[in-house]
């Protein structure tokens, strides 16, 4: 089982679980347009913890998640952010070489990149997160947000106002 990756304090009063695929355009939209405000108003103020769960939809998404998970925890968020910002550049045919370039920018050597791509335990761990999402949280689309363990979750690139309302943190 892979270590949980999350933003915010472990003891925040509200927990939201996000299931995302790094090749999902709606996930990229949420991360570009809504997440910055969620971070500044809810996470950095200690009100909310956001758990980042991989839910790869395809081979490029799976391998990108594996590379992100192979990085040290302190580089995970920045790498995911970079992948979402550059999604149109790498999430297509020839994605392995593009991912290798992005991983190098995050400080990963080519040897470490190649090892992560071949790491069967890492692949199983990412796929187990996806399977738990399907089984425990009825996830069938990305992004899906589970607010304080309420199932079914809310799917789509929701705006900040709805995110805060679903979390019970609207002004």
PDB file of C-alpha atoms in Angstrom:
ATOM      1  CA  UNK A   1       0.000   0.000   0.000  1.00  0.00           C
ATOM      2  CA  UNK A   2       1.326   3.412  -0.965  1.00  0.00           C
ATOM      3  CA  UNK A   3       1.641   6.236   1.526  1.00  0.00           C
ATOM      4  CA  UNK A   4      -1.213   8.714   1.508  1.00  0.00           C
ATOM      5  CA  UNK A   5      -0.438  11.980  -0.270  1.00  0.00           C
ATOM      6  CA  UNK A   6      -2.356  14.995   0.950  1.00  0.00           C
ATOM      7  CA  UNK A   7      -2.360  18.768   1.244  1.00  0.00           C
ATOM      8  CA  UNK A   8      -3.007  20.433   4.585  1.00  0.00           C
ATOM      9  CA  UNK A   9      -2.850  19.397   8.200  1.00  0.00           C
ATOM     10  CA  UNK A  10      -3.436  15.749   9.042  1.00  0.00           C
ATOM     11  CA  UNK A  11      -5.755  16.873  11.857  1.00  0.00           C
ATOM     12  CA  UNK A  12      -7.824  19.353   9.816  1.00  0.00           C
ATOM     13  CA  UNK A  13     -11.514  19.210  10.789  1.00  0.00           C
ATOM     14  CA  UNK A  14     -12.678  18.492   7.220  1.00  0.00           C
ATOM     15  CA  UNK A  15     -11.242  15.850   4.905  1.00  0.00           C
ATOM     16  CA  UNK A  16     -11.910  15.756   1.185  1.00  0.00           C
ATOM     17  CA  UNK A  17     -10.618  12.927  -0.979  1.00  0.00           C
ATOM     18  CA  UNK A  18      -9.990  13.737  -4.623  1.00  0.00           C
ATOM     19  CA  UNK A  19      -9.783  10.947  -7.191  1.00  0.00           C
ATOM     20  CA  UNK A  20      -8.061  12.243 -10.321  1.00  0.00           C
ATOM     21  CA  UNK A  21      -6.348  11.130 -13.494  1.00  0.00           C
ATOM     22  CA  UNK A  22      -3.355  13.077 -14.720  1.00  0.00           C
ATOM     23  CA  UNK A  23      -4.691  12.776 -18.294  1.00  0.00           C
ATOM     24  CA  UNK A  24      -8.186  14.047 -17.443  1.00  0.00           C
ATOM     25  CA  UNK A  25      -8.874  17.527 -18.848  1.00  0.00           C
ATOM     26  CA  UNK A  26     -11.548  18.184 -16.197  1.00  0.00           C
ATOM     27  CA  UNK A  27      -9.041  17.312 -13.459  1.00  0.00           C
ATOM     28  CA  UNK A  28      -6.555  19.726 -15.014  1.00  0.00           C
ATOM     29  CA  UNK A  29      -9.234  22.428 -15.080  1.00  0.00           C
ATOM     30  CA  UNK A  30      -9.978  21.909 -11.378  1.00  0.00           C
ATOM     31  CA  UNK A  31      -6.285  21.986 -10.473  1.00  0.00           C
ATOM     32  CA  UNK A  32      -5.657  25.148 -12.500  1.00  0.00           C
ATOM     33  CA  UNK A  33      -8.827  27.105 -11.736  1.00  0.00           C
ATOM     34  CA  UNK A  34     -10.238  25.967  -8.373  1.00  0.00           C
ATOM     35  CA  UNK A  35      -7.439  24.371  -6.368  1.00  0.00           C
ATOM     36  CA  UNK A  36      -5.387  27.569  -5.886  1.00  0.00           C
ATOM     37  CA  UNK A  37      -8.308  29.166  -4.039  1.00  0.00           C
ATOM     38  CA  UNK A  38      -9.055  25.943  -2.120  1.00  0.00           C
ATOM     39  CA  UNK A  39      -5.428  25.962  -0.993  1.00  0.00           C
ATOM     40  CA  UNK A  40      -5.314  29.614   0.035  1.00  0.00           C
ATOM     41  CA  UNK A  41      -8.723  29.810   1.731  1.00  0.00           C
ATOM     42  CA  UNK A  42      -9.289  26.313   3.125  1.00  0.00           C
ATOM     43  CA  UNK A  43      -6.083  24.276   3.242  1.00  0.00           C
ATOM     44  CA  UNK A  44      -3.525  26.887   4.314  1.00  0.00           C
ATOM     45  CA  UNK A  45      -5.935  28.167   6.971  1.00  0.00           C
ATOM     46  CA  UNK A  46      -6.101  24.695   8.546  1.00  0.00           C
ATOM     47  CA  UNK A  47      -9.784  24.103   7.779  1.00  0.00           C
ATOM     48  CA  UNK A  48      -9.380  21.297   5.254  1.00  0.00           C
ATOM     49  CA  UNK A  49      -7.155  18.373   4.307  1.00  0.00           C
ATOM     50  CA  UNK A  50      -7.224  17.289   0.651  1.00  0.00           C
ATOM     51  CA  UNK A  51      -6.192  13.686   0.014  1.00  0.00           C
ATOM     52  CA  UNK A  52      -4.822  13.191  -3.506  1.00  0.00           C
ATOM     53  CA  UNK A  53      -5.789   9.750  -4.842  1.00  0.00           C
ATOM     54  CA  UNK A  54      -4.714   8.496  -8.238  1.00  0.00           C
ATOM     55  CA  UNK A  55      -7.456   7.182 -10.520  1.00  0.00           C
ATOM     56  CA  UNK A  56      -5.650   6.641 -13.837  1.00  0.00           C
ATOM     57  CA  UNK A  57      -7.922   6.357 -16.856  1.00  0.00           C
ATOM     58  CA  UNK A  58      -5.310   5.173 -19.360  1.00  0.00           C
ATOM     59  CA  UNK A  59      -1.703   4.052 -19.759  1.00  0.00           C
ATOM     60  CA  UNK A  60      -0.204   7.584 -19.881  1.00  0.00           C
ATOM     61  CA  UNK A  61      -2.149   8.478 -16.725  1.00  0.00           C
ATOM     62  CA  UNK A  62      -0.974   5.338 -14.939  1.00  0.00           C
ATOM     63  CA  UNK A  63       2.674   5.881 -15.803  1.00  0.00           C
ATOM     64  CA  UNK A  64       2.502   9.579 -14.904  1.00  0.00           C
ATOM     65  CA  UNK A  65       0.998   8.646 -11.520  1.00  0.00           C
ATOM     66  CA  UNK A  66       3.779   6.122 -10.970  1.00  0.00           C
ATOM     67  CA  UNK A  67       6.452   8.740 -11.687  1.00  0.00           C
ATOM     68  CA  UNK A  68       4.731  11.249  -9.376  1.00  0.00           C
ATOM     69  CA  UNK A  69       4.574   8.629  -6.616  1.00  0.00           C
ATOM     70  CA  UNK A  70       8.250   7.726  -7.114  1.00  0.00           C
ATOM     71  CA  UNK A  71       9.306  11.288  -6.320  1.00  0.00           C
ATOM     72  CA  UNK A  72       9.911  12.291  -2.696  1.00  0.00           C
ATOM     73  CA  UNK A  73       6.677  13.345  -0.967  1.00  0.00           C
ATOM     74  CA  UNK A  74       7.785  16.978  -0.812  1.00  0.00           C
ATOM     75  CA  UNK A  75       7.990  17.108  -4.636  1.00  0.00           C
ATOM     76  CA  UNK A  76       4.718  15.279  -5.367  1.00  0.00           C
ATOM     77  CA  UNK A  77       2.365  18.270  -5.369  1.00  0.00           C
ATOM     78  CA  UNK A  78       4.597  20.467  -7.534  1.00  0.00           C
ATOM     79  CA  UNK A  79       5.091  17.650 -10.040  1.00  0.00           C
ATOM     80  CA  UNK A  80       1.358  16.978 -10.295  1.00  0.00           C
ATOM     81  CA  UNK A  81       0.786  20.694 -10.785  1.00  0.00           C
ATOM     82  CA  UNK A  82       3.375  20.724 -13.581  1.00  0.00           C
ATOM     83  CA  UNK A  83       1.770  17.678 -15.229  1.00  0.00           C
ATOM     84  CA  UNK A  84      -1.663  19.310 -15.204  1.00  0.00           C
ATOM     85  CA  UNK A  85      -0.279  22.610 -16.570  1.00  0.00           C
ATOM     86  CA  UNK A  86       1.551  20.812 -19.391  1.00  0.00           C
ATOM     87  CA  UNK A  87      -1.018  18.068 -20.012  1.00  0.00           C
ATOM     88  CA  UNK A  88      -1.468  18.956 -23.707  1.00  0.00           C
ATOM     89  CA  UNK A  89       2.275  18.525 -24.254  1.00  0.00           C
ATOM     90  CA  UNK A  90       2.724  15.035 -22.807  1.00  0.00           C
ATOM     91  CA  UNK A  91      -0.631  13.183 -22.606  1.00  0.00           C
ATOM     92  CA  UNK A  92      -0.483  11.764 -26.138  1.00  0.00           C
ATOM     93  CA  UNK A  93       1.535   9.412 -28.312  1.00  0.00           C
ATOM     94  CA  UNK A  94       5.190   9.575 -27.373  1.00  0.00           C
ATOM     95  CA  UNK A  95       4.297  10.369 -23.766  1.00  0.00           C
ATOM     96  CA  UNK A  96       7.155   8.382 -22.203  1.00  0.00           C
ATOM     97  CA  UNK A  97       9.867  10.708 -23.490  1.00  0.00           C
ATOM     98  CA  UNK A  98       7.830  13.793 -22.571  1.00  0.00           C
ATOM     99  CA  UNK A  99       7.282  12.415 -19.048  1.00  0.00           C
ATOM    100  CA  UNK A 100      11.010  11.720 -18.764  1.00  0.00           C
ATOM    101  CA  UNK A 101      11.757  15.372 -19.589  1.00  0.00           C
ATOM    102  CA  UNK A 102       9.262  16.604 -16.982  1.00  0.00           C
ATOM    103  CA  UNK A 103      10.587  14.161 -14.375  1.00  0.00           C
ATOM    104  CA  UNK A 104      14.100  15.494 -15.021  1.00  0.00           C
ATOM    105  CA  UNK A 105      12.823  19.015 -14.326  1.00  0.00           C
ATOM    106  CA  UNK A 106      11.543  17.662 -10.992  1.00  0.00           C
ATOM    107  CA  UNK A 107      15.009  16.329 -10.178  1.00  0.00           C
ATOM    108  CA  UNK A 108      14.574  12.680 -11.191  1.00  0.00           C
ATOM    109  CA  UNK A 109      17.469  11.036 -13.034  1.00  0.00           C
ATOM    110  CA  UNK A 110      16.802   8.978 -16.158  1.00  0.00           C
ATOM    111  CA  UNK A 111      17.868   5.829 -14.298  1.00  0.00           C
ATOM    112  CA  UNK A 112      15.375   6.554 -11.502  1.00  0.00           C
ATOM    113  CA  UNK A 113      12.687   7.327 -14.109  1.00  0.00           C
ATOM    114  CA  UNK A 114      13.294   4.035 -15.934  1.00  0.00           C
ATOM    115  CA  UNK A 115      13.274   2.116 -12.636  1.00  0.00           C
ATOM    116  CA  UNK A 116       9.968   3.724 -11.616  1.00  0.00           C
ATOM    117  CA  UNK A 117       8.421   2.831 -14.979  1.00  0.00           C
ATOM    118  CA  UNK A 118       9.344  -0.840 -14.408  1.00  0.00           C
ATOM    119  CA  UNK A 119       8.346  -0.932 -10.718  1.00  0.00           C
ATOM    120  CA  UNK A 120       5.540  -3.489 -10.512  1.00  0.00           C
ATOM    121  CA  UNK A 121       4.888  -2.838  -6.810  1.00  0.00           C
ATOM    122  CA  UNK A 122       4.427   0.861  -7.552  1.00  0.00           C
ATOM    123  CA  UNK A 123       2.059   0.043 -10.419  1.00  0.00           C
ATOM    124  CA  UNK A 124       0.039  -2.297  -8.176  1.00  0.00           C
ATOM    125  CA  UNK A 125      -0.112   0.391  -5.488  1.00  0.00           C
ATOM    126  CA  UNK A 126      -1.494   3.012  -7.881  1.00  0.00           C
ATOM    127  CA  UNK A 127      -4.047   0.550  -9.282  1.00  0.00           C
ATOM    128  CA  UNK A 128      -5.074  -0.490  -5.745  1.00  0.00           C
ATOM    129  CA  UNK A 129      -5.913   3.145  -4.970  1.00  0.00           C
ATOM    130  CA  UNK A 130      -8.127   3.225  -8.061  1.00  0.00           C
ATOM    131  CA  UNK A 131      -9.823  -0.063  -7.119  1.00  0.00           C
ATOM    132  CA  UNK A 132     -10.487   1.178  -3.569  1.00  0.00           C
ATOM    133  CA  UNK A 133     -12.054   4.297  -5.065  1.00  0.00           C
ATOM    134  CA  UNK A 134     -14.379   2.191  -7.196  1.00  0.00           C
ATOM    135  CA  UNK A 135     -15.243  -0.206  -4.369  1.00  0.00           C
ATOM    136  CA  UNK A 136     -15.380   2.058  -1.320  1.00  0.00           C
ATOM    137  CA  UNK A 137     -16.429   5.389  -2.830  1.00  0.00           C
ATOM    138  CA  UNK A 138     -18.305   4.373  -6.013  1.00  0.00           C
ATOM    139  CA  UNK A 139     -15.948   6.451  -8.167  1.00  0.00           C
ATOM    140  CA  UNK A 140     -16.600   6.083 -11.896  1.00  0.00           C
ATOM    141  CA  UNK A 141     -15.418   9.445 -13.269  1.00  0.00           C
ATOM    142  CA  UNK A 142     -12.705  11.998 -12.655  1.00  0.00           C
ATOM    143  CA  UNK A 143     -12.353  14.189 -10.841  1.00  0.00           C
ATOM    144  CA  UNK A 144     -14.546  12.875  -8.030  1.00  0.00           C
ATOM    145  CA  UNK A 145     -14.530  14.452  -4.578  1.00  0.00           C
ATOM    146  CA  UNK A 146     -15.567  12.604  -1.416  1.00  0.00           C
ATOM    147  CA  UNK A 147     -16.535  15.136   1.252  1.00  0.00           C
ATOM    148  CA  UNK A 148     -16.179  13.722   4.794  1.00  0.00           C
ATOM    149  CA  UNK A 149     -16.783  10.164   3.527  1.00  0.00           C
ATOM    150  CA  UNK A 150     -20.158  11.005   1.941  1.00  0.00           C
ATOM    151  CA  UNK A 151     -20.848   8.554  -0.874  1.00  0.00           C
ATOM    152  CA  UNK A 152     -21.528   9.005  -3.695  1.00  0.00           C
ATOM    153  CA  UNK A 153     -19.098  11.818  -4.245  1.00  0.00           C
ATOM    154  CA  UNK A 154     -19.345  14.904  -6.406  1.00  0.00           C
ATOM    155  CA  UNK A 155     -17.841  14.628  -9.890  1.00  0.00           C
ATOM    156  CA  UNK A 156     -16.544  17.274 -12.245  1.00  0.00           C
ATOM    157  CA  UNK A 157     -14.395  20.394 -12.224  1.00  0.00           C
ATOM    158  CA  UNK A 158     -16.557  22.120  -9.638  1.00  0.00           C
ATOM    159  CA  UNK A 159     -16.057  25.805  -8.844  1.00  0.00           C
ATOM    160  CA  UNK A 160     -14.721  26.979  -5.486  1.00  0.00           C
ATOM    161  CA  UNK A 161     -18.138  28.027  -4.162  1.00  0.00           C
ATOM    162  CA  UNK A 162     -19.599  24.555  -4.658  1.00  0.00           C
ATOM    163  CA  UNK A 163     -16.463  22.894  -3.283  1.00  0.00           C
ATOM    164  CA  UNK A 164     -16.650  25.008  -0.105  1.00  0.00           C
ATOM    165  CA  UNK A 165     -20.399  24.386   0.241  1.00  0.00           C
ATOM    166  CA  UNK A 166     -20.014  20.598  -0.153  1.00  0.00           C
ATOM    167  CA  UNK A 167     -17.220  20.682   2.441  1.00  0.00           C
ATOM    168  CA  UNK A 168     -19.496  22.584   4.829  1.00  0.00           C
ATOM    169  CA  UNK A 169     -17.112  25.541   4.783  1.00  0.00           C
ATOM    170  CA  UNK A 170     -18.975  28.145   2.742  1.00  0.00           C
ATOM    171  CA  UNK A 171     -19.001  31.687   4.082  1.00  0.00           C
TER     172      UNK A 171
END
